Amino acid sequence: MKKTVADLIDWEAVSLQDDECRADRGFKLKEKLKSEKFDENRETMVEIMTGRELTVEYIQRSGFTKPVLVSRKDDLGLKIPHREFSIDGIRSAVGSRRMVDVLDVRTQKTKPMCMKEWCKYWDSEPREEILNGISLEFSKTRLDLQVTAPRVVRQLDWIDKAWPRHLKELQEDASNSLDDMMYPKVQKFVIMSVANSFMDFHLSFGGTSVWYYVLRGHKVFWLAPPTDKNLLLYENWVKHQDRPGFFGDLAEGACRLDVPAGATMLLPAGWIHAAFTAKDSVVFSGSFLHSFAIEKQLKTCYVEETLGTLERFKFPFYTEMLWYVLDRYVSCLTGKSHLDLPVEEKRRMRLEKGENIDPNKEFVNPGLSEEAPVVPCEHVHLTQAELKGLKFIIMYLMTRPLEAMEVPVIIPDPLSLIASVKDLVFAHMKDCPEKAVTGKYILRWTEDDDVDEDGKSKKIIPRPSDYSHKLAENPFQRKYLKAMSAKKKQEGQRRGMEAPKRRRARCATCVGCKEIDCKTCLACRDMTKYGGAGKVKQSCVRRKCEKPGLPVAAACTVCGKDGWGGSPDHRKQPGQAPSGLYECLLCFDIIHPQCRGDGEAGEFLSRQPNSWGCPKCLGGM
DNA sequence: GTTAACGTCTTA
DNA sequence: TAAGACGTTAAC
């Protein structure tokens, strides 16, 4: 007996939505969910694969032009929190004040909402409107370490393979404010969608490829390939929203794809897609740019340009990224980098004009000594996609007005970089496509570029010089310099992770907790029950708790169970046995020490109960 | 729902 | 740098 999505979908609710949106949409969702037309192309359009098969080699050979569905997460190299991970768990990890972009399903317009409001909406019954939490990027929050992209994504992602590592390292801010962003912060999203959410056809910004892992719920996608014809049709469809219709009916080769819980979909660059949520869903996803889809990536950018897409909906620092990619290709294939410190800083450091300092290398290997050179001794073959892509990048950059070139401040001589890329393209003109399939990505920092340790690079920040003076007119460059000097000031302390650590609660057993109010101290006198104004909001000086513990409802971020191995939401009588949960005082992760049983021992702190330095944070100390 | 008060940000 | 203000969380 085959179980289908049809069993999951609340058809009545869909019909209701169809009635409500009749005028705005010009199509019936119910019909599009059932239409067999979208089943026809699926087999030729979508690759069904296992995690093991999804390798760099596969990408090099195929170019990753078709969506990939992996139904089990085995061998994908994904790291994901436990299944019961709740919306409230997400809220507590990113902070209640964190903003989420929310899509109103009826109007297809987004509005910002804080996590507190969002949780309230999620738990409301019945839900007044259908909202879709589509955009919460959580890098640098407490959720960060619990999620990694599929291995192959981490092996290809330009953000990790081309963006200067020292800049990414400077990122502290967990919000997605462009003012504080030091790298394109788009790698880790959580998408929270209530049942019957629908997101109409759209392109992923910058033509990024996207991975989606469905933790809970069930998603239905409609996918249209990025042929020139479809992109043009899409442009026109967006421009004429007054004459609506289902884009899937206009596009050539559109198909529908179910992505059930536990499955992962990888969507290639430029695919125009829409999504329906069959039941309340939590999805982890991430956007990435890579070298085998440069053409589609840039074509998507042209579409964005034509449509006048707002800056905040675009891939951040897209053009800067292209410069870095060019430098990485030259650097990885010839050993010569065009990155250098800004002229002003070199002067301050009293360095000779000819001396080249790549701040990116300095970061990993201070003192100007060479990082093990990655220059290959034999001729390395490029894939046709890469070769064509490099040419596309040059064209893209050179055809743009001077003020929109966005050359990074650490590339002082962009024209010489362009010349090097042209040489490189020339030298690889006759490369053999078969020999280019090596399973090894050309962009790498070291010979054995380790991708399995997420974000665990050597943390050496280059000597921060004082950049206080006027400098670069370009906002990106100003920001870079500002952050460099800011980093110097804050030296060491200050939490990287934005989310507040879990607030502690009275133990109810210590001498302080058993004491009664003195009624004479400042805090007591201010209490409303003793006739005060109630502004101090502190406990009586005699009642200070000696051993404040984790709240009884705290849960392990690994297994989801509470301090006694039970379900965290269940009422329990406090305080017979001590909680088995420990909060790391460095990363504020709360776990059962045995849940991270990877051999290494943490350091328990007797001073405060349920506290330790976890092995992850203390590793190598 | 109410009450207590934690912890952080603001102010002098 | 300490005192004050107060939003928010935990417990009931």
XYZ file of C-alpha atoms (C1' of nucleotides) in Angstrom:
645
model
C 0.000 0.000 0.000
C 1.602 3.194 -1.173
C 1.314 6.118 1.159
C 1.071 9.383 -0.693
C 1.114 13.059 0.131
C -2.536 13.134 -0.700
C -3.120 11.456 2.661
C -1.211 14.163 4.484
C -2.787 17.184 2.925
C -5.772 18.820 4.531
C -7.719 19.278 1.302
C -10.445 21.203 2.999
C -7.985 23.836 4.188
C -6.469 24.013 0.720
C -9.869 24.606 -0.849
C -10.574 27.276 1.708
C -7.322 29.005 0.833
C -8.134 28.690 -2.867
C -11.437 30.454 -2.300
C -9.796 33.228 -0.331
C -7.066 33.795 -2.876
C -9.095 33.313 -6.016
C -8.795 36.916 -7.113
C -5.088 37.370 -6.316
C -3.784 34.137 -7.723
C -5.736 33.091 -10.731
C -5.195 29.390 -10.073
C -6.241 26.734 -7.622
C -3.571 25.244 -5.425
C -5.642 22.112 -5.055
C -5.528 21.559 -8.773
C -1.774 22.181 -8.984
C -1.114 19.768 -6.160
C -3.097 17.062 -7.921
C -2.302 17.739 -11.571
C -0.563 14.745 -13.104
C 1.100 16.974 -15.638
C 3.803 17.832 -13.110
C 4.586 14.172 -12.532
C 5.551 13.573 -16.135
C 8.917 15.286 -16.196
C 10.038 14.244 -12.771
C 12.073 11.225 -13.716
C 14.166 13.050 -16.265
C 14.411 16.225 -14.220
C 15.341 14.969 -10.767
C 18.219 12.732 -9.694
C 17.443 10.325 -6.893
C 20.711 9.596 -5.133
C 22.252 8.357 -1.922
C 24.447 10.474 0.291
C 27.445 8.393 -0.677
C 26.995 9.086 -4.372
C 26.828 12.822 -3.919
C 30.488 13.708 -4.269
C 32.684 16.409 -5.752
C 33.369 13.970 -8.537
C 29.669 13.756 -9.324
C 29.422 17.541 -9.404
C 32.433 17.838 -11.685
C 31.034 15.269 -14.060
C 27.421 16.383 -14.121
C 27.868 20.065 -13.385
C 25.037 19.687 -10.858
C 22.375 20.878 -13.247
C 19.520 18.722 -11.986
C 17.853 18.812 -8.578
C 19.001 15.974 -6.356
C 16.809 14.162 -3.863
C 18.425 12.132 -1.114
C 15.825 10.365 0.962
C 18.076 9.294 3.844
C 20.632 11.468 5.503
C 23.167 8.646 5.729
C 26.603 9.537 4.369
C 25.534 13.040 3.451
C 27.779 14.531 6.085
C 24.888 16.510 7.526
C 24.730 17.504 11.148
C 21.242 18.201 12.419
C 19.664 18.562 15.884
C 17.422 15.859 17.260
C 14.031 15.319 15.729
C 11.871 16.802 18.489
C 13.697 20.097 18.281
C 10.921 22.606 18.821
C 10.167 26.094 17.580
C 10.652 27.226 21.145
C 14.030 25.515 21.152
C 14.946 27.561 18.123
C 13.728 30.700 19.843
C 15.804 30.036 22.900
C 18.867 29.342 20.754
C 18.668 32.487 18.643
C 17.048 34.772 21.209
C 13.491 36.041 21.484
C 14.371 39.360 19.942
C 15.866 37.933 16.817
C 13.969 39.027 13.722
C 12.571 36.535 11.210
C 11.258 37.355 7.776
C 7.730 36.071 7.542
C 5.782 35.535 4.349
C 2.063 36.193 4.422
C 0.798 33.371 2.251
C -2.248 35.260 1.037
C -0.434 38.379 -0.148
C 2.979 36.755 -0.779
C 4.543 39.776 0.937
C 7.144 39.480 3.663
C 7.270 41.300 6.943
C 9.726 41.122 9.818
C 8.642 39.589 13.105
C 10.609 38.818 16.243
C 11.002 35.234 17.417
C 8.825 35.910 20.428
C 5.902 36.960 18.258
C 6.620 34.127 15.851
C 6.445 31.499 18.612
C 3.224 32.990 19.829
C 1.808 32.728 16.327
C 3.088 29.170 15.848
C 1.395 27.992 19.038
C -1.854 29.870 18.456
C -4.887 27.715 17.814
C -6.530 28.166 15.407
C -4.053 30.260 13.451
C -5.742 33.385 12.179
C -3.661 33.693 9.030
C -1.112 31.543 7.253
C 2.397 32.823 7.803
C 5.608 31.207 6.630
C 8.866 31.788 8.525
C 11.119 31.728 5.502
C 14.261 33.470 6.511
C 16.135 32.971 9.737
C 19.882 32.789 9.252
C 21.411 31.439 12.406
C 25.188 31.388 11.934
C 26.905 32.708 15.071
C 23.944 31.877 17.276
C 23.817 28.914 19.609
C 22.185 26.873 16.877
C 25.225 27.296 14.654
C 27.283 24.407 15.973
C 24.355 22.030 15.874
C 23.920 22.203 12.117
C 26.271 21.677 9.208
C 25.565 21.591 5.515
C 25.964 18.346 3.540
C 29.636 17.542 3.036
C 29.655 18.182 -0.688
C 28.225 21.647 -0.104
C 30.975 22.460 2.363
C 33.513 21.199 -0.136
C 32.303 23.556 -2.857
C 30.938 26.616 -1.097
C 32.717 29.777 -2.228
C 32.129 31.318 1.170
C 34.437 28.721 2.669
C 36.710 28.201 -0.296
C 37.161 31.703 -1.660
C 36.074 34.350 0.825
C 39.099 35.431 2.879
C 39.166 33.410 6.050
C 40.325 36.238 8.249
C 37.287 38.287 7.257
C 34.848 35.517 8.014
C 36.591 35.044 11.313
C 35.915 38.664 12.206
C 32.177 38.084 12.130
C 30.689 38.457 15.589
C 27.212 39.671 14.914
C 24.514 37.031 14.736
C 21.853 39.262 13.239
C 21.852 39.688 9.501
C 22.452 43.398 9.470
C 24.525 44.357 6.449
C 26.382 46.957 8.488
C 28.021 44.341 10.656
C 28.405 41.611 8.077
C 31.959 40.534 7.327
C 31.131 37.754 4.897
C 28.015 36.688 3.006
C 26.088 35.300 5.950
C 23.742 32.937 4.121
C 25.011 29.476 4.990
C 22.550 28.326 7.625
C 18.838 28.947 7.531
C 15.952 27.435 9.385
C 12.584 27.601 7.651
C 9.522 27.206 9.816
C 6.328 26.712 7.870
C 2.865 25.972 9.121
C 0.639 23.529 7.288
C -0.795 24.868 4.018
C 1.887 27.500 3.604
C 2.529 28.272 -0.007
C 5.429 30.239 -1.376
C 4.975 31.189 -4.995
C 7.600 30.788 -7.700
C 10.869 32.587 -7.087
C 14.600 32.451 -7.692
C 17.153 31.980 -4.955
C 19.151 35.156 -4.588
C 22.321 35.498 -6.623
C 21.515 32.240 -8.367
C 22.692 30.322 -5.344
C 22.238 26.606 -5.155
C 20.323 25.539 -2.074
C 20.202 22.494 0.169
C 17.051 21.693 2.157
C 16.808 19.119 4.880
C 13.276 18.476 6.120
C 13.555 17.816 9.838
C 9.816 17.604 10.419
C 6.743 17.890 8.254
C 6.439 17.485 4.532
C 7.202 19.782 1.612
C 5.994 19.799 -1.963
C 8.046 21.695 -4.518
C 7.330 22.753 -8.067
C 10.550 23.121 -9.989
C 11.300 24.771 -13.325
C 14.738 24.501 -14.967
C 16.694 27.709 -15.635
C 16.596 27.619 -19.395
C 16.969 30.996 -21.077
C 13.358 30.741 -22.135
C 12.129 30.013 -18.611
C 14.155 32.835 -17.098
C 12.661 35.233 -19.601
C 9.172 33.902 -18.939
C 9.793 34.296 -15.251
C 10.893 37.897 -15.692
C 7.696 38.681 -17.530
C 5.565 36.762 -15.087
C 6.938 38.786 -12.180
C 6.578 42.058 -14.041
C 2.940 41.367 -14.794
C 1.574 40.425 -11.417
C -1.684 42.049 -12.410
C -2.205 39.186 -14.839
C -1.488 36.280 -12.548
C -1.447 32.556 -13.115
C 0.526 29.512 -12.124
C 4.081 29.918 -13.356
C 4.457 26.149 -13.477
C 1.958 26.138 -16.333
C 3.938 28.682 -18.343
C 7.409 27.241 -17.839
C 8.767 24.431 -19.946
C 9.633 21.214 -18.175
C 8.218 22.088 -14.759
C 7.738 19.215 -12.341
C 6.507 18.586 -8.812
C 8.585 16.925 -6.131
C 7.721 15.642 -2.668
C 10.300 16.060 0.049
C 9.203 14.152 3.144
C 10.702 14.394 6.614
C 14.246 13.095 6.735
C 14.900 13.790 3.069
C 17.280 16.316 1.584
C 16.824 18.201 -1.636
C 19.652 19.988 -3.386
C 18.432 22.576 -5.813
C 20.883 23.741 -8.472
C 21.557 27.324 -9.420
C 18.796 29.280 -11.083
C 15.928 26.797 -10.726
C 12.668 28.640 -10.393
C 10.683 27.065 -7.610
C 7.554 27.222 -5.487
C 6.849 25.340 -2.274
C 3.811 24.019 -0.469
C 3.869 22.759 3.114
C 1.652 19.733 3.639
C 2.018 19.796 7.416
C 3.836 21.969 9.958
C 7.466 21.822 8.934
C 10.911 22.631 10.186
C 13.532 22.737 7.457
C 17.235 23.432 7.658
C 18.759 24.897 4.562
C 21.620 26.898 3.188
C 22.572 28.818 0.074
C 25.858 28.433 -1.685
C 27.692 29.596 -4.750
C 30.144 27.307 -6.508
C 32.359 27.050 -9.556
C 30.285 24.717 -11.703
C 27.249 26.959 -12.021
C 28.832 30.352 -12.594
C 26.886 30.916 -15.773
C 23.486 30.263 -14.182
C 24.468 32.251 -11.123
C 25.286 35.299 -13.194
C 22.230 34.916 -15.388
C 20.111 34.940 -12.259
C 21.839 38.159 -11.249
C 20.867 39.717 -14.525
C 17.256 38.739 -13.864
C 17.480 40.348 -10.416
C 18.891 43.461 -12.013
C 16.107 43.643 -14.571
C 13.493 43.187 -11.888
C 15.091 45.793 -9.645
C 15.461 43.416 -6.720
C 16.129 45.244 -3.473
C 19.574 45.005 -1.941
C 18.311 43.282 1.181
C 16.938 40.404 -0.862
C 20.189 39.842 -2.723
C 23.241 37.745 -1.978
C 25.451 40.025 0.143
C 28.780 41.159 -1.328
C 28.161 39.184 -4.486
C 30.550 41.199 -6.637
C 33.314 41.176 -4.030
C 32.956 37.428 -3.946
C 33.613 37.223 -7.681
C 36.900 39.075 -7.230
C 37.955 36.715 -4.493
C 37.048 33.722 -6.626
C 39.209 34.995 -9.449
C 42.087 35.444 -7.043
C 41.606 31.955 -5.644
C 41.710 30.377 -9.088
C 44.911 32.213 -9.931
C 46.331 31.498 -6.511
C 45.467 27.796 -6.406
C 46.702 27.112 -9.911
C 49.764 29.323 -10.140
C 50.620 30.053 -6.505
C 50.491 33.788 -7.080
C 47.961 35.738 -5.036
C 46.775 39.229 -5.840
C 45.617 39.825 -2.312
C 47.599 42.371 -0.399
C 47.186 44.699 2.528
C 45.700 48.090 1.778
C 48.357 50.612 0.821
C 47.684 52.806 3.840
C 48.305 49.997 6.228
C 51.468 48.890 4.547
C 52.834 52.372 4.928
C 51.966 52.343 8.594
C 53.747 49.054 9.011
C 56.744 50.541 7.191
C 56.787 47.885 4.553
C 58.478 48.102 1.223
C 56.276 48.765 -1.743
C 57.147 45.564 -3.497
C 56.478 43.346 -0.535
C 53.222 41.456 -0.876
C 51.315 40.554 2.239
C 48.289 38.399 1.779
C 46.248 39.063 4.929
C 44.460 35.866 4.238
C 47.609 33.790 4.557
C 48.825 35.884 7.442
C 45.717 34.895 9.279
C 46.528 31.227 9.185
C 50.243 31.555 9.210
C 51.486 34.754 10.800
C 55.003 35.947 10.317
C 55.030 35.935 6.543
C 56.252 32.363 6.233
C 54.636 30.464 3.397
C 51.699 28.233 3.995
C 52.477 24.864 2.425
C 52.236 25.861 -1.230
C 49.257 24.357 -2.978
C 50.673 24.889 -6.427
C 50.184 21.676 -8.329
C 53.243 20.242 -10.003
C 51.307 18.745 -12.886
C 48.875 20.487 -15.179
C 45.439 20.487 -13.589
C 42.491 20.299 -15.937
C 39.522 22.574 -15.479
C 35.985 21.520 -16.269
C 34.284 23.274 -19.150
C 31.850 24.810 -16.671
C 34.689 26.384 -14.701
C 36.459 27.648 -17.784
C 33.350 29.179 -19.240
C 32.439 30.483 -15.806
C 35.709 32.347 -15.355
C 35.165 34.054 -18.675
C 31.637 34.942 -17.624
C 32.921 36.494 -14.406
C 35.386 38.664 -16.278
C 32.660 39.810 -18.629
C 30.303 40.475 -15.763
C 32.875 42.552 -13.908
C 34.219 44.436 -16.890
C 30.832 45.416 -18.278
C 29.778 47.058 -15.065
C 30.252 50.733 -14.307
C 33.404 51.574 -12.448
C 31.591 52.512 -9.238
C 29.781 49.166 -9.214
C 32.915 47.067 -9.550
C 33.215 46.700 -5.775
C 36.858 45.733 -5.825
C 37.805 44.625 -2.318
C 40.321 46.814 -0.537
C 42.708 43.886 -0.226
C 42.938 43.578 -4.001
C 44.961 46.693 -4.771
C 45.569 45.893 -8.411
C 42.387 44.430 -9.915
C 43.495 44.883 -13.487
C 46.543 42.737 -12.985
C 44.287 40.094 -11.456
C 42.037 40.209 -14.513
C 45.119 39.850 -16.716
C 46.235 36.806 -14.713
C 42.821 35.196 -15.103
C 42.931 35.809 -18.831
C 46.346 34.125 -18.973
C 44.986 31.270 -16.937
C 41.962 30.784 -19.167
C 44.273 30.801 -22.162
C 46.557 28.206 -20.595
C 43.594 25.931 -19.920
C 41.818 26.352 -23.208
C 42.577 22.818 -24.309
C 41.820 21.158 -20.974
C 40.319 17.721 -21.168
C 36.821 17.429 -19.633
C 37.421 13.818 -18.572
C 40.685 14.633 -16.841
C 38.981 17.471 -15.003
C 36.914 14.947 -13.057
C 39.268 14.332 -10.175
C 37.036 14.379 -7.120
C 39.187 17.222 -5.874
C 38.000 20.826 -5.963
C 40.546 23.272 -7.276
C 39.704 25.921 -4.704
C 41.368 24.826 -1.492
C 43.423 26.519 1.191
C 45.761 23.666 1.945
C 46.641 20.402 0.279
C 44.340 18.397 2.536
C 41.661 20.998 2.989
C 39.619 19.492 5.795
C 35.950 20.040 5.417
C 34.712 17.878 8.232
C 35.623 20.308 10.949
C 33.039 23.025 10.522
C 34.428 26.459 11.262
C 37.322 25.142 13.261
C 40.087 27.018 11.532
C 43.130 28.247 13.318
C 42.053 31.365 15.071
C 44.874 33.759 14.534
C 43.788 37.244 13.718
C 46.355 39.312 11.841
C 48.083 42.088 13.692
C 45.366 44.674 13.789
C 46.808 47.980 12.789
C 45.079 51.172 13.650
C 42.814 52.188 10.823
C 41.234 55.140 12.534
C 41.906 57.583 9.703
C 39.856 58.477 6.706
C 40.229 55.854 4.051
C 38.331 54.030 1.393
C 35.181 55.646 0.084
C 33.590 52.267 -0.537
C 31.317 51.192 2.346
C 32.463 47.597 2.176
C 36.064 48.592 2.589
C 35.253 51.012 5.403
C 33.485 48.241 7.186
C 36.422 45.919 6.821
C 38.779 48.449 8.294
C 36.367 49.359 11.053
C 35.998 45.759 12.111
C 39.722 45.216 12.092
C 40.283 48.028 14.547
C 37.236 47.116 16.596
C 38.594 43.616 16.960
C 41.757 45.019 18.443
C 39.895 46.922 21.142
C 37.695 44.161 22.398
C 40.570 41.703 22.675
C 39.501 38.329 23.910
C 36.372 38.711 25.968
C 32.837 39.274 24.779
C 30.574 36.500 23.692
C 30.457 35.531 20.086
C 27.134 33.776 20.272
C 24.224 36.134 20.339
C 21.600 34.153 22.154
C 21.420 34.857 25.852
C 22.572 32.075 28.061
C 19.772 30.279 29.820
C 18.701 32.163 32.901
C 19.250 30.323 36.163
C 16.578 29.593 38.731
C 16.559 29.248 42.529
C 17.648 25.889 43.871
C 15.019 26.158 46.642
C 17.202 24.194 49.053
C 20.171 26.370 50.056
C 20.184 28.502 53.209
C 19.490 31.637 51.169
C 16.441 30.115 49.508
C 15.036 29.029 52.894
C 15.484 32.490 54.432
C 12.567 34.893 54.720
C 12.463 38.509 53.553
C 14.258 40.882 55.918
C 11.831 43.683 54.986
C 14.527 46.237 55.666
C 16.982 45.975 52.769
C 16.660 48.105 49.664
C 15.145 45.291 47.600
C 12.563 44.423 50.260
C 11.532 48.019 50.856
C 10.943 48.442 47.139
C 8.726 45.377 46.809
C 5.093 46.187 46.100
C 3.916 43.760 48.784
C 5.756 45.888 51.342
C 4.436 49.151 49.902
C 7.339 49.909 47.568
C 7.345 51.018 43.958
C 8.450 47.644 42.598
C 11.217 49.042 40.466
C 14.239 47.259 41.888
C 12.933 43.788 41.165
C 15.651 41.995 43.083
C 15.480 39.396 45.805
C 16.053 40.228 49.468
C 19.762 40.414 50.322
C 19.334 37.557 52.783
C 17.596 35.386 50.236
C 20.286 35.239 47.559
C 20.492 31.681 46.193
C 23.899 30.095 46.648
C 23.523 27.451 43.978
C 21.205 28.650 41.230
C 20.525 25.785 38.834
C 19.293 25.368 35.309
C 15.523 25.708 35.013
C 13.826 22.340 35.343
C 12.476 22.630 31.805
C 15.957 22.967 30.277
C 16.652 20.363 27.624
C 19.708 18.761 26.098
C 20.489 20.241 22.703
C 21.667 16.837 21.515
C 18.971 14.415 22.632
C 16.196 16.805 23.592
C 15.619 15.193 26.986
C 15.645 17.103 30.266
C 18.075 16.766 33.166
C 16.403 13.588 34.368
C 16.058 11.921 30.998
C 12.418 12.856 30.580
C 10.474 15.021 28.210
C 11.225 18.664 29.084
C 7.689 19.986 28.882
C 6.274 17.584 31.455
C 5.509 18.906 34.928
C 7.834 17.472 37.506
C 8.382 17.954 41.178
C 11.592 19.842 41.655
C 14.750 18.892 43.363
C 15.027 15.250 44.385
C 17.992 14.326 42.210
C 20.335 16.894 40.672
C 19.876 17.587 36.998
C 22.196 15.719 34.671
C 22.427 18.659 32.323
C 25.475 20.858 32.068
C 25.786 24.291 30.547
C 29.084 25.168 28.917
C 30.205 28.531 30.226
C 31.950 29.278 26.948
C 29.419 28.373 24.286
C 26.341 28.116 26.569
C 25.306 24.852 25.013
C 23.293 22.737 27.419
C 23.860 19.011 27.113
C 24.207 15.727 28.952
C 27.994 15.248 29.007
C 27.486 11.663 27.865
C 25.540 12.862 24.821
C 28.743 14.247 23.380
C 30.613 11.081 24.215
C 33.516 11.668 21.867
C 36.180 10.675 24.346
C 37.421 14.110 25.232
C 36.631 15.191 28.771
C 35.214 18.555 29.726
C 36.036 20.483 32.839
C 33.366 20.593 35.525
C 33.027 23.722 37.609
C 32.180 23.259 41.240
C 31.480 26.939 41.759
C 28.197 26.930 39.941
C 26.037 23.827 39.645
C 25.380 22.263 36.254
C 28.273 24.143 34.697
C 31.292 23.041 32.821
C 33.609 23.884 29.983
C 32.582 21.454 27.261
C 35.216 19.382 25.423
C 34.484 21.225 22.210
C 35.375 24.606 23.691
C 38.257 23.325 25.776
C 39.697 21.211 22.996
C 43.424 21.780 22.654
C 43.776 23.876 25.789
C -3.227 33.794 34.244
C 0.231 35.994 38.469
C 4.403 36.769 41.073
C 9.337 36.799 41.834
C 13.527 38.176 40.459
C 17.673 37.219 36.892
C 20.731 39.513 34.217
C 21.774 43.157 31.212
C 21.637 47.563 29.707
C 21.535 52.601 31.134
C 22.763 56.344 33.842
C 25.143 59.253 36.941
C 32.106 51.664 38.577
C 28.317 51.304 41.203
C 23.417 52.084 41.516
C 19.202 52.075 39.078
C 15.861 50.702 35.652
C 13.390 47.221 33.435
C 12.406 43.560 29.955
C 11.977 38.939 30.236
C 12.088 34.401 32.111
C 10.922 30.719 35.512
C 7.831 28.891 38.572
C 3.482 28.367 40.192
